[in-house]
Short mmCIF file of C-alpha atoms and ligand atoms in Angstrom, two decimals:
data_model
loop_
_atom_site.label_atom_id
_atom_site.label_comp_id
_atom_site.label_asym_id
_atom_site.label_seq_id
_atom_site.Cartn_x
_atom_site.Cartn_y
_atom_site.Cartn_z
CA UNK Q 19 -4.44 18.57 -7.34
CA UNK Q 20 -3.08 21.87 -8.68
CA UNK Q 21 -0.28 22.15 -6.12
CA UNK Q 22 1.10 20.56 -2.97
CA UNK Q 23 -1.35 21.36 -0.19
CA UNK Q 24 -4.38 20.71 -2.38
CA UNK Q 25 -7.30 20.96 -2.61
CA UNK Q 26 -8.45 18.23 -4.96
CA UNK Q 27 -10.67 19.54 -7.72
CA UNK Q 28 -12.62 17.76 -10.45
CA UNK Q 29 -11.88 18.92 -14.00
CA UNK Q 30 -11.68 17.73 -17.59
CA UNK Q 31 -8.25 16.67 -18.87
CA UNK Q 32 -6.94 15.32 -22.15
CA UNK Q 33 -5.59 11.79 -22.10
CA UNK Q 34 -3.22 10.83 -24.92
CA UNK Q 35 -3.66 7.39 -26.50
CA UNK Q 36 -1.51 4.64 -24.97
CA UNK Q 37 2.05 4.46 -26.29
CA UNK Q 38 4.28 1.44 -26.75
CA UNK Q 39 3.72 -1.18 -24.01
CA UNK Q 40 0.97 1.00 -22.48
CA UNK Q 41 -2.76 0.48 -22.09
CA UNK Q 42 -5.81 2.64 -21.44
CA UNK Q 43 -7.87 1.41 -18.50
CA UNK Q 44 -11.47 2.51 -17.83
CA UNK Q 45 -11.46 2.75 -14.03
CA UNK Q 46 -14.22 1.30 -11.86
CA UNK Q 47 -12.91 1.70 -8.31
CA UNK Q 48 -10.09 3.49 -6.51
CA UNK Q 49 -9.10 3.21 -2.88
CA UNK Q 50 -8.04 6.31 -0.95
CA UNK Q 51 -4.60 5.57 0.50
CA UNK Q 52 -2.54 7.45 3.04
CA UNK Q 53 0.21 7.77 0.43
CA UNK Q 54 -2.13 9.95 -1.64
CA UNK Q 55 -2.35 12.25 1.33
CA UNK Q 56 1.46 12.20 1.60
CA UNK Q 57 1.40 13.93 -1.79
CA UNK Q 58 -1.09 16.51 -0.51
CA UNK Q 59 0.74 17.43 2.70
CA UNK Q 60 4.18 17.30 1.08
CA UNK Q 61 5.53 14.23 2.92
CA UNK Q 62 6.24 12.81 -0.55
CA UNK Q 63 7.33 15.45 -3.05
CA UNK Q 64 5.01 15.26 -6.06
CA UNK Q 65 5.19 16.98 -9.43
CA UNK Q 66 2.05 19.11 -9.91
CA UNK Q 67 -0.53 19.56 -11.25
CA UNK Q 68 -1.13 15.87 -10.72
CA UNK Q 69 -3.95 13.36 -10.73
CA UNK Q 70 -3.60 11.37 -7.50
CA UNK Q 71 -4.75 7.80 -6.77
CA UNK Q 72 -2.69 4.62 -7.00
CA UNK Q 73 -5.02 1.85 -5.81
CA UNK Q 74 -7.34 1.05 -8.67
CA UNK Q 75 -9.09 -1.53 -10.80
CA UNK Q 76 -10.96 -1.39 -14.07
CA UNK Q 77 -11.27 -2.72 -17.61
CA UNK Q 78 -8.70 -2.50 -20.42
CA UNK Q 79 -10.20 -0.35 -23.16
CA UNK Q 80 -7.34 0.27 -25.61
CA UNK Q 81 -3.76 -0.85 -26.15
CA UNK Q 82 -0.64 0.73 -27.60
CA UNK Q 83 1.95 -1.13 -29.70
CA UNK Q 84 3.67 -4.29 -28.50
CA UNK Q 85 1.29 -5.01 -25.63
CA UNK Q 86 1.32 -8.72 -24.84
CA UNK Q 87 0.30 -9.11 -21.20
CA UNK Q 88 -3.35 -8.01 -21.45
CA UNK Q 89 -6.14 -7.75 -24.00
CA UNK Q 90 -9.02 -5.31 -24.54
CA UNK Q 91 -11.86 -6.24 -22.20
CA UNK Q 92 -9.64 -7.76 -19.51
CA UNK Q 93 -10.53 -6.84 -15.96
CA UNK Q 94 -7.37 -5.68 -14.22
CA UNK Q 95 -6.06 -4.66 -10.83
CA UNK Q 96 -3.37 -1.99 -11.05
CA UNK Q 97 0.10 -2.18 -9.57
CA UNK Q 98 2.20 0.93 -8.94
CA UNK Q 99 5.44 -1.00 -9.37
CA UNK Q 100 5.95 -1.79 -13.02
CA UNK Q 101 9.50 -2.92 -13.75
CA UNK Q 102 12.01 -2.58 -16.57
CA UNK Q 103 13.30 -6.17 -16.68
CA UNK Q 104 16.84 -5.04 -17.51
CA UNK Q 105 18.38 -3.41 -14.45
CA UNK Q 106 20.48 -5.01 -11.76
CA UNK Q 107 17.57 -5.18 -9.28
CA UNK Q 108 15.27 -6.76 -11.87
CA UNK Q 109 17.96 -9.32 -12.68
CA UNK Q 110 18.03 -10.18 -8.97
CA UNK Q 111 14.24 -10.62 -9.08
CA UNK Q 112 13.74 -7.56 -6.88
CA UNK Q 113 11.32 -5.97 -9.34
CA UNK Q 114 9.71 -3.89 -6.57
CA UNK Q 115 13.06 -2.10 -6.30
CA UNK Q 116 13.57 -1.67 -10.06
CA UNK Q 117 16.18 1.05 -10.50
CA UNK Q 118 14.56 2.35 -13.70
CA UNK Q 119 11.09 2.67 -12.25
CA UNK Q 120 11.85 4.66 -9.11
CA UNK Q 121 13.51 7.63 -10.87
CA UNK Q 122 10.74 7.54 -13.51
CA UNK Q 123 8.09 7.69 -10.79
CA UNK Q 124 9.65 10.88 -9.46
CA UNK Q 125 9.19 12.62 -12.83
CA UNK Q 126 5.39 12.30 -12.70
CA UNK Q 127 5.54 10.67 -16.12
CA UNK Q 128 5.24 7.07 -17.22
CA UNK Q 129 8.25 4.79 -17.77
CA UNK Q 130 9.79 7.13 -20.37
CA UNK Q 131 9.46 10.11 -18.03
CA UNK Q 132 6.74 11.88 -20.03
CA UNK Q 133 3.06 12.24 -19.04
CA UNK Q 134 0.00 11.25 -21.12
CA UNK Q 135 -2.20 13.79 -19.31
CA UNK Q 136 -2.58 17.42 -20.34
CA UNK Q 137 -4.88 20.42 -20.11
CA UNK Q 138 -4.97 23.13 -22.76
CA UNK Q 139 -1.64 21.89 -24.08
CA UNK Q 140 0.10 22.02 -20.67
CA UNK Q 141 1.40 18.85 -19.02
CA UNK Q 142 -0.49 17.31 -16.10
CA UNK Q 143 1.35 14.61 -14.17
CA UNK Q 144 0.69 11.04 -13.10
CA UNK Q 145 0.96 9.78 -9.55
CA UNK Q 146 2.84 6.49 -9.11
CA UNK Q 147 2.24 5.71 -12.82
CA UNK Q 148 -1.49 5.23 -12.22
CA UNK Q 149 -3.60 8.32 -11.32
CA UNK Q 150 -6.72 6.38 -10.40
CA UNK Q 151 -8.81 9.32 -9.12
CA UNK Q 152 -10.16 9.56 -12.66
CA UNK Q 153 -12.55 7.96 -15.15
CA UNK Q 154 -9.68 6.47 -17.12
CA UNK Q 155 -5.90 6.27 -17.09
CA UNK Q 156 -3.05 5.31 -19.39
CA UNK Q 157 -0.58 3.04 -17.59
CA UNK Q 158 2.37 0.75 -18.36
CA UNK Q 159 1.12 -2.72 -19.33
CA UNK Q 160 3.30 -4.08 -16.52
CA UNK Q 161 1.06 -2.19 -14.07
CA UNK Q 162 -1.90 -4.33 -15.16
CA UNK Q 163 -2.66 -7.68 -13.56
CA UNK Q 164 -5.63 -9.53 -15.10
CA UNK Q 165 -8.23 -10.70 -12.57
CA UNK Q 166 -11.30 -12.94 -12.80
CA UNK Q 167 -14.35 -11.12 -14.12
CA UNK Q 168 -16.40 -11.90 -11.02
CA UNK Q 169 -13.89 -10.17 -8.72
CA UNK Q 170 -15.49 -7.07 -7.18
CA UNK Q 171 -13.62 -4.01 -8.46
CA UNK Q 172 -13.38 -2.45 -4.99
CA UNK Q 173 -11.70 -5.57 -3.59
CA UNK Q 174 -9.34 -5.74 -6.59
CA UNK Q 175 -8.46 -2.06 -6.15
CA UNK Q 176 -7.38 -2.63 -2.55
CA UNK Q 177 -5.17 -5.51 -3.63
CA UNK Q 178 -3.34 -2.92 -5.76
CA UNK Q 179 -1.91 -1.16 -2.71
CA UNK Q 180 -3.02 -1.62 0.90
CA UNK Q 181 -3.63 -5.35 0.78
CA UNK Q 182 -0.42 -6.22 -1.05
CA UNK Q 183 1.66 -3.85 1.07
CA UNK Q 184 0.30 -5.34 4.30
CA UNK Q 185 0.00 -9.01 3.40
CA UNK Q 186 3.30 -9.01 1.50
CA UNK Q 187 5.15 -7.58 4.51
CA UNK Q 188 3.92 -10.55 6.54
CA UNK Q 189 4.16 -13.32 3.93
CA UNK Q 190 7.06 -12.17 1.75
CA UNK Q 191 9.30 -9.70 3.58
CA UNK Q 192 9.05 -11.29 7.01
CA UNK Q 193 7.98 -14.82 6.13
CA UNK Q 194 5.77 -15.14 9.23
CA UNK Q 195 4.99 -18.76 10.11
CA UNK Q 196 2.32 -20.46 12.19
CA UNK Q 197 2.91 -19.83 15.88
CA UNK Q 198 5.09 -16.74 15.37
CA UNK Q 199 4.23 -13.88 17.67
CA UNK Q 200 3.23 -10.75 15.75
CA UNK Q 201 2.44 -7.13 16.62
CA UNK Q 202 0.63 -4.89 14.15
CA UNK Q 203 1.62 -1.33 14.97
CA UNK Q 204 -0.78 1.09 13.26
CA UNK Q 205 -4.19 -0.24 12.24
CA UNK Q 206 -5.09 1.63 9.04
CA UNK Q 207 -5.82 -0.21 5.79
CA UNK Q 208 -2.24 -1.47 5.45
CA UNK Q 209 -1.89 -2.53 9.09
CA UNK Q 210 -5.23 -4.34 9.05
CA UNK Q 211 -4.22 -6.10 5.82
CA UNK Q 212 -1.08 -7.28 7.62
CA UNK Q 213 -3.29 -8.45 10.46
CA UNK Q 214 -5.45 -10.51 8.09
CA UNK Q 215 -2.30 -12.07 6.63
CA UNK Q 216 -0.96 -12.94 10.08
CA UNK Q 217 -4.30 -14.53 10.99
CA UNK Q 218 -4.33 -16.48 7.71
CA UNK Q 219 -0.96 -18.13 8.42
CA UNK Q 220 -1.78 -18.95 12.03
CA UNK Q 221 0.43 -16.45 13.86
CA UNK Q 222 -0.34 -16.35 17.56
CA UNK Q 223 -0.61 -14.19 19.57
CA UNK Q 224 -1.32 -11.19 17.34
CA UNK Q 225 -1.38 -7.89 19.20
CA UNK Q 226 -2.77 -4.76 17.56
CA UNK Q 227 -1.46 -1.32 18.53
CA UNK Q 228 -3.07 2.01 17.67
CA UNK Q 229 -3.99 5.38 19.16
CA UNK Q 230 -7.69 4.97 18.29
CA UNK Q 231 -9.74 2.59 20.48
CA UNK Q 232 -12.29 2.06 17.69
CA UNK Q 233 -9.53 0.76 15.40
CA UNK Q 234 -8.46 -1.68 18.11
CA UNK Q 235 -12.06 -2.94 18.31
CA UNK Q 236 -11.99 -3.56 14.55
CA UNK Q 237 -8.61 -5.29 14.84
CA UNK Q 238 -10.02 -7.61 17.47
CA UNK Q 239 -13.02 -8.41 15.26
CA UNK Q 240 -10.59 -9.32 12.44
CA UNK Q 241 -8.59 -11.72 14.59
CA UNK Q 242 -6.19 -9.79 16.85
CA UNK Q 243 -5.82 -11.74 20.09
CA UNK Q 244 -4.73 -8.70 22.14
CA UNK Q 245 -4.74 -4.94 21.81
CA UNK Q 246 -2.57 -2.14 23.19
CA UNK Q 247 -3.58 1.50 23.02
CA UNK Q 248 -0.62 3.84 22.35
CA UNK Q 249 0.85 4.76 25.74
CA UNK Q 250 2.32 8.15 24.87
CA UNK Q 251 5.87 6.97 24.27
CA UNK Q 252 7.66 4.28 22.30
CA UNK Q 253 9.09 2.59 25.40
CA UNK Q 254 5.82 2.55 27.36
CA UNK Q 255 3.93 1.18 24.37
CA UNK Q 256 6.56 -1.47 23.67
CA UNK Q 257 6.59 -2.48 27.32
CA UNK Q 258 2.83 -3.11 27.13
CA UNK Q 259 3.31 -5.21 23.96
CA UNK Q 260 6.11 -7.22 25.56
CA UNK Q 261 3.91 -7.81 28.59
CA UNK Q 262 0.89 -9.18 26.70
CA UNK Q 263 3.09 -11.34 24.45
CA UNK Q 264 5.16 -12.95 27.18
CA UNK Q 265 8.39 -11.08 26.41
CA UNK Q 266 8.07 -9.61 22.94
CA UNK Q 267 7.17 -10.55 19.37
CA UNK Q 268 8.98 -12.26 16.52
CA UNK Q 269 7.73 -9.65 14.06
CA UNK Q 270 6.47 -6.13 14.74
CA UNK Q 271 4.85 -4.84 11.54
CA UNK Q 272 4.96 -1.02 11.54
CA UNK Q 273 2.50 0.76 9.26
CA UNK Q 274 2.55 4.46 10.15
CA UNK Q 275 5.95 5.79 9.03
CA UNK Q 276 6.40 7.81 12.24
CA UNK Q 277 9.84 7.39 13.80
CA UNK Q 278 8.56 7.05 17.38
CA UNK Q 279 6.16 4.32 16.24
CA UNK Q 280 8.98 2.55 14.38
CA UNK Q 281 10.98 2.71 17.59
CA UNK Q 282 8.05 1.19 19.50
CA UNK Q 283 7.92 -1.62 16.94
CA UNK Q 284 11.63 -2.32 17.34
CA UNK Q 285 11.43 -2.29 21.14
CA UNK Q 286 8.46 -4.69 21.01
CA UNK Q 287 10.58 -7.49 19.55
CA UNK Q 288 12.09 -10.37 21.46
CA UNK Q 289 15.47 -12.00 20.83
CA UNK Q 290 15.96 -12.62 17.06
CA UNK Q 291 12.81 -10.57 16.46
CA UNK Q 292 12.43 -8.11 13.60
CA UNK Q 293 10.74 -4.76 13.17
CA UNK Q 294 9.24 -4.78 9.66
CA UNK Q 295 8.95 -1.17 8.54
CA UNK Q 296 6.26 -0.48 5.94
CA UNK Q 297 5.12 3.08 6.68
CA UNK Q 298 6.71 5.85 4.59
CA UNK Q 299 8.44 8.46 6.78
CA UNK Q 300 9.00 12.05 5.78
CA UNK Q 301 12.27 12.51 3.88
CA UNK Q 302 15.17 13.22 6.25
CA UNK Q 303 13.50 11.50 9.23
CA UNK Q 304 15.85 9.59 11.50
CA UNK Q 305 15.22 6.59 13.68
CA UNK Q 306 16.96 6.09 17.03
CA UNK Q 307 17.16 2.55 18.38
CA UNK Q 308 19.34 0.98 21.09
CA UNK Q 309 22.34 -0.34 19.16
CA UNK Q 310 23.57 -2.82 21.74
CA UNK Q 311 20.40 -4.89 21.52
CA UNK Q 312 21.00 -5.54 17.81
CA UNK Q 313 24.00 -7.87 18.34
CA UNK Q 314 23.12 -8.90 21.87
CA UNK Q 315 19.55 -9.94 21.02
CA UNK Q 316 20.04 -10.46 17.29
CA UNK Q 317 17.24 -7.98 16.75
CA UNK Q 318 16.68 -6.93 13.14
CA UNK Q 319 15.09 -4.17 11.11
CA UNK Q 320 13.54 -5.20 7.78
CA UNK Q 321 12.42 -2.64 5.21
CA UNK Q 322 9.41 -3.54 3.09
CA UNK Q 323 8.20 -1.66 0.02
CA UNK Q 324 4.93 -2.84 -1.53
CA UNK Q 325 5.25 -5.91 0.71
CA UNK Q 326 8.14 -7.15 -1.47
CA UNK Q 327 5.26 -8.12 -3.74
CA UNK Q 328 5.43 -9.63 -7.22
CA UNK Q 329 2.02 -8.48 -8.47
CA UNK Q 330 1.56 -11.20 -11.10
CA UNK Q 331 2.03 -13.89 -8.49
CA UNK Q 332 0.75 -12.25 -5.33
CA UNK Q 333 -2.42 -10.44 -6.50
CA UNK Q 334 -3.85 -13.77 -7.64
CA UNK Q 335 -2.90 -15.42 -4.36
CA UNK Q 336 -4.59 -12.71 -2.27
CA UNK Q 337 -7.73 -12.89 -4.42
CA UNK Q 338 -7.83 -16.70 -4.20
CA UNK Q 339 -7.73 -16.49 -0.41
CA UNK Q 340 -10.42 -13.78 -0.50
CA UNK Q 341 -12.62 -16.06 -2.60
CA UNK Q 342 -12.11 -18.92 -0.11
CA UNK Q 343 -13.09 -16.63 2.79
CA UNK Q 344 -9.62 -16.79 4.32
CA UNK Q 345 -8.70 -13.17 3.58
CA UNK Q 346 -11.84 -11.04 4.07
CA UNK Q 347 -10.57 -8.00 2.14
CA UNK Q 348 -14.10 -6.61 1.79
CA UNK Q 349 -14.26 -6.08 5.54
CA UNK Q 350 -11.59 -3.41 5.20
CA UNK Q 351 -13.96 -1.22 3.18
CA UNK Q 352 -15.91 1.11 5.46
CA UNK Q 353 -17.10 3.80 3.05
CA UNK Q 354 -17.97 4.05 -0.63
CA UNK Q 355 -18.10 7.51 -2.21
CA UNK Q 356 -18.45 8.94 -5.71
CA UNK Q 357 -15.21 10.14 -7.36
CA UNK Q 358 -16.18 13.78 -6.83
CA UNK Q 359 -15.89 13.28 -3.05
CA UNK Q 360 -12.21 12.27 -2.93
CA UNK Q 361 -11.55 15.20 -0.57
CA UNK Q 362 -14.21 13.82 1.79
CA UNK Q 363 -12.34 10.50 1.60
CA UNK Q 364 -9.28 12.16 3.13
CA UNK Q 365 -11.45 13.69 5.88
CA UNK Q 366 -12.85 10.26 6.72
CA UNK Q 367 -9.34 8.77 6.69
CA UNK Q 368 -8.18 11.33 9.25
CA UNK Q 369 -11.29 11.04 11.43
CA UNK Q 370 -10.24 7.62 12.73
CA UNK Q 371 -13.73 6.32 11.91
CA UNK Q 372 -12.90 4.96 8.47
CA UNK Q 373 -11.07 1.81 7.49
CA UNK Q 374 -10.62 1.96 3.72
CA UNK Q 375 -12.60 4.49 1.70
CA UNK Q 376 -13.27 3.44 -1.89
CA UNK Q 377 -14.26 5.82 -4.68
CA UNK Q 378 -16.75 4.20 -7.03
CA UNK Q 379 -16.22 5.33 -10.60
ZN1 LIG H 418 -1.11 3.19 -1.24
ZN1 LIG H 419 14.43 -2.81 -13.50
#
């Protein structure tokens, strides 16, 4: 992408060899995520020109100095939250909030703030340390999680963003237990991943909310017990959720990033319930919620980035459940396209007809 607003174009770039604690990964699959589009439409400010894509899997092809976590030939799923291991957040085991990584991500470089991509001697920037809309990428070794060789690359790619963001919000951020009442508000790839996680732990009922009836049909086929089509306002939608759940949910998982949808999630909760906010809003957005109900009903708002995931632990767990048939990640993939058609992937994403689009590389 040459500049914010797009379009995406295919071109040849130079990729520097991996530096210290970095590896070169030959990519095999990359999911198309709404956060990539946030870079296109300017919701997330992105340094350009940039190679987008942050949901990938492939094979380690070369290593820089001091790499210890992976070896050449390893199949890996990629995580967009490497961590420094030294900051206050890392010392509290909140590696997804690493205070070194987040500023580095904003530079469009790798951990040291400089890019490995260039064209005719001019810098080209990374997206979320990964840049998976490409044949190959140089990434921090802590972005690589080895996976079994028989894991399909498209499934592993999804674990790198949508699946971990959605399942982690349910399992890690919220800690949903069997019998908890759950609403999934927004049924894209992340929301449906949260739905699969809620089904896997035995939450009940699970109500899916979306504007698109076809997405609600999919949600039902994946285990939602009830569905609510968006009613035009936060209050009307929440009222419908409260009605079908006998008074509201314990956890309303919000996966759109739109303030009125976040409000609907909050208003869908019952006493002691929590809105779990995953979707990324535009910078400067504000959320209005009825303050009195927070103490009076002990309602809560929980933020969740990357599902509070620890990739080394949680990627393997998600893939184990996939292998056992308890987390059918492959059912989230609706379209497979060649890398050159990434732009078409965004069109499909916006059409409402696609679940996850995967670029095969
Ligand atoms: Zn993503
Ligand atoms: Zn850190």
